[in-house]
Amino acid sequence: MTDPSSSSSTSWRYDVFPSFRGEDVRKNFLSHLLKEFENKGILTFRDDQIERSHSIGPELVEAIRESKISVVLFSENYASSSWCLDELVEILKCKEEQGLKVMPIFYKVDPSEVRKQTGKFGMGFLKTCHGKTEEQQQSWRQALTDAASIVGDHPQDWDNEADMITTIAKDVLNKLNATPSRDFEDLVGIESHIARMKTLLCLESQEVRLVGIWGPAGIGKTTIARALYNQFHENFKLSIFMENVSESYGGTNLDSYGLKLGLQQRFLSKLLDQHGLRIRHLGAIKERLKNQKVLAVLDDVNNIEQLQALAKETQWFGNKSRIIVTTRNKQLLISHNISHVYKVPFPSREEALAIFCQHAFRECYPSDDFKDIAIEFATLAGHLPLGLRVLGSFMRGKSKEEWEVSLPTLKTRLTGEIEKLLKVGYEGLHKDDKALFLHIACLFNGHHETYVKQMVVANSDLDVSFGLKVLADRSLIQIYVDGKVVMHSLLRQLGREVVREQSVDEPGKRQFLMSAREICGVLSNNTGTDSVLGMSVDMCDLNEDFYINEKAFENMRNLLYIRIYRSNDANPNKMKLPDDGLSYLPQLRLLQWDAYPHMFLPSRFRTECLVELSMSHSKLKTLWGDNAQPLRNLKNMNLSNSPNLESFPNLLEATKLERLDLSWCESLVELPSSIQNLHKLSLLEMSCCTSLEILPTNINLASLSRLHFRNCLRLKTFPEISTNLNYLKIKGTAITEVPPSVKSWRRIEEICMESTEVRILMNLPYILDTLCLRGNTKLVAIANYLIRLRRLRMIDISFCVSLVYLPKLPYSVRYLTAFNCESLQRLHGPFRNPSIRLKFTNCLKLDHNAQEMIHQSVFDVVILPGGQVPAYFTHRYNGNSGFYHFTFDGSVSFYSFKVCLVLAAGTRFESCHTSFYTSFRGDPIKKYYTYMLNQPQLKVDHICMFECVLSPDYDGPPYLGTRPSTTKLFKFDFNCNYGCKVLECGVLFLEARKSLIAAKRAESSSTCPRPAKRSKAQV
């Protein structure tokens, strides 16, 4: 069967090609039918001027192929004409090849006589067959049988021919209107949507299937449904695209039953093409359609009762029926047990730009002059197809200067068409969900759902949780796997427009203030009211300093959220706040004031409702003195980069605090014991507190998992304030030893103690995963205790210039990094983990035993000082590539090979790309990428060794045949990045049992590789 879409590529000349026996119908039935076609504007091929012969000519064949529909008028003498029969064969051929629609009409002849070639019709057919080849006779028989099997019109079923002619003309019109169009061919991304929907529809299945198309307003749900309907509706006996179901349901005084009845009546009337149809009960759809194969698209459904009225049960429809439902509400689909749901994705950046350009330039790509600004407009639309289409059409034909002038305005205002469509989803929400929508649109987009629940005032946490689910189900927000809540940019604009309309001329009467200009006006003129719930302003948007009225917040008693931030830390604080300016806020839950200008918070500042306090880059010396404040709701505190902060705030009552950031508070000397009550604290960030010296003792914070003391230069005491840490960072401290108590820590995964004062490392947690000792220049010894760390996976001892001996590592270690360990001589080995990556770059004092131990190890990759390829590598060449003639007798096989590269001093090795070729392939059989990032410059020549394993489908020597002697050519190329030069390379083919390798290693063990050549800088 031909794909219906293929017919859309044909160039049509005629609507209808009629096939008939002239002597039977030309002067009566056919003449009336052609007249009716003409009256209805149906263009019909006329053969009046064509001379009939024994076979149809090219002109007729061309006419058939250039027609959309062929009406075959079977009459008693139709088969008496070889012309008619040849014509029919060509018609059916076009039906198969290009989707020509065929409509048989049986005029004064029974369809069974045509199908079986019997009766008078059959007698005429036998006469025509006389003298013809068997092949031609068979093609005619098959054509008659196939054509007569197509459902057609039979005049005996009608009271008069006039009615029948009218009905035939109507059917032709319907088929013409249903001809696949090119309306959707140029839609960006439509092929991908249809392909995914075809999988969900599973058209070959016998079951009745309901499929949902779900997504936000303007994403293209209806467009996708229309494209599907356009492509597949002809495969169904009955089909309907029911638009705007939501608009046709409601708006009257009818009860629920009456509304459902009216919806069913509209559905059946359109589906069955029976205008004025009346139904009396809700079982009508089942009665009429239970045996019919139906395709129904129910567009824009927004109420479960609409689905119950139109598709309550699959038993209402015949086998292989498909019901497609488009909606913005996912919960509606779930409630109706529709499990096959297509969530329409946003287009990619490239697709979004193409959609915009189609409407702005009638091209898929912008010209170079418009490219940058076109990308800005596409981004402004947030990749929403409706927004892209509307903005593109709005800008079409305008000059670049007009584009540049329009952009700032469009960033703050929606166009009417977009706003109207998006507002439908908002208006359908419950008032509580509307409030949550506005909170997210104005303040909390991009935050974690837990944070939103903490911040938004509601009757209970359950209300906010439920509201978030409602907004997500209705495609008004997305909640990602990591918990982030994201609202589309156009929906955020809608929310802000809704807020602006609360009081267009008086911003102080709105719920949220977002504009820098309007916030300045409200705060300087003291025009705020108790309607204001929150304000958010970027100080970088302020053009000059402005002074806040000393009573600016006095009338904003319901103010919950203040977010005054700087998107660029270099910008100065332009908001001048009176000393007691924040004294009037009893319900404040969020206070973010970057670069807060005072040394203290006001004495009357109310803290009991605070959930977050963020005052980074402030001038604070202390918050509120030594007295404990009521902080029972505080979850997050950020005082980072406050260089004048001298005293730690009293947090005895902050028992719910989860995150505390005091990094870069350079005047802070002590972490007081008042933190002992912070049993919900999970992160304590005190990096770069360069004056910090004193830590509390005898406390154990139950939830603390991450503790950072990076570059606390005066800190000498190892922090023992929690045994529940996952991550500890004490890089750059003056700590000299690790206490034995750490062995009992049961959750620790990573310790970074880079550049400390530790000399001998004796104690470490048993369950440690990652240990960084990098830059510990005084470290002289690590205890043999290291072997007992059975979970240790990574260890870095780089730049430990005093370390002479590395004890035995546990088998679990996969990464050992030892850059520039200038004194390292001895290793305890060999290493046996085949996945381990060993980096001994610039470890120039490794003794003979240590180097030999590395060569005897099993590893993934290793780099160490060395000037030549070891002798056990059987194939050695100068430079970075080699050709190898490999002779085998069928008993030798290899599945991997080992590589050794000699790298030149004075370069930096980062990665190597290995290409493996054979003589019977033009392209590489395999490519390998070996990465060793962040390598220092090589002080001497180094060798790098790694193993390449061939894939299971490699058709190398084991599969090349069983001839006694075969020679093959193998080629290897080794390309290193960043100018690293390969002086020599070697390859060793590895046998399955590795026996040969062991023997060759034993032979070469007495010969140490040539000493590494030092770079000129070292001479």
PDB file of C-alpha atoms in Angstrom, residues 47 68 109 163 180 189 220 233 249 424 551 578 596 633 685 733 769 825 833 866 991:
ATOM      1  CA  ASP A  47     -12.728  12.248 -23.608  1.00  0.00           C
ATOM      2  CA  LYS A  68      -7.254  12.708  -7.834  1.00  0.00           C
ATOM      3  CA  VAL A 109     -25.496  -4.356 -13.035  1.00  0.00           C
ATOM      4  CA  ASP A 163     -30.842  11.583  -5.490  1.00  0.00           C
ATOM      5  CA  PRO A 180      -3.763  14.781   1.829  1.00  0.00           C
ATOM      6  CA  GLY A 189       9.990  19.066  13.542  1.00  0.00           C
ATOM      7  CA  GLY A 220       1.685  22.702  19.100  1.00  0.00           C
ATOM      8  CA  HIS A 233      -8.051   9.505   8.659  1.00  0.00           C
ATOM      9  CA  TYR A 249     -19.009  22.452  26.921  1.00  0.00           C
ATOM     10  CA  VAL A 424      -6.819  30.541  29.428  1.00  0.00           C
ATOM     11  CA  LYS A 551       9.204  54.799  56.776  1.00  0.00           C
ATOM     12  CA  PRO A 578      18.081  54.395  56.841  1.00  0.00           C
ATOM     13  CA  TYR A 596      23.908  45.586  52.911  1.00  0.00           C
ATOM     14  CA  ASN A 633      11.901  28.988  60.893  1.00  0.00           C
ATOM     15  CA  GLU A 685      30.912  26.775  54.438  1.00  0.00           C
ATOM     16  CA  THR A 733      45.033  25.112  56.642  1.00  0.00           C
ATOM     17  CA  ASP A 769      36.524   6.869  48.680  1.00  0.00           C
ATOM     18  CA  GLN A 825      61.803   6.369  45.189  1.00  0.00           C
ATOM     19  CA  ASN A 833      43.645  -3.648  39.230  1.00  0.00           C
ATOM     20  CA  GLY A 866      61.718   6.677  30.693  1.00  0.00           C
ATOM     21  CA  GLU A 991      47.480 -13.481  23.309  1.00  0.00           C
TER      22      GLU A 991
END
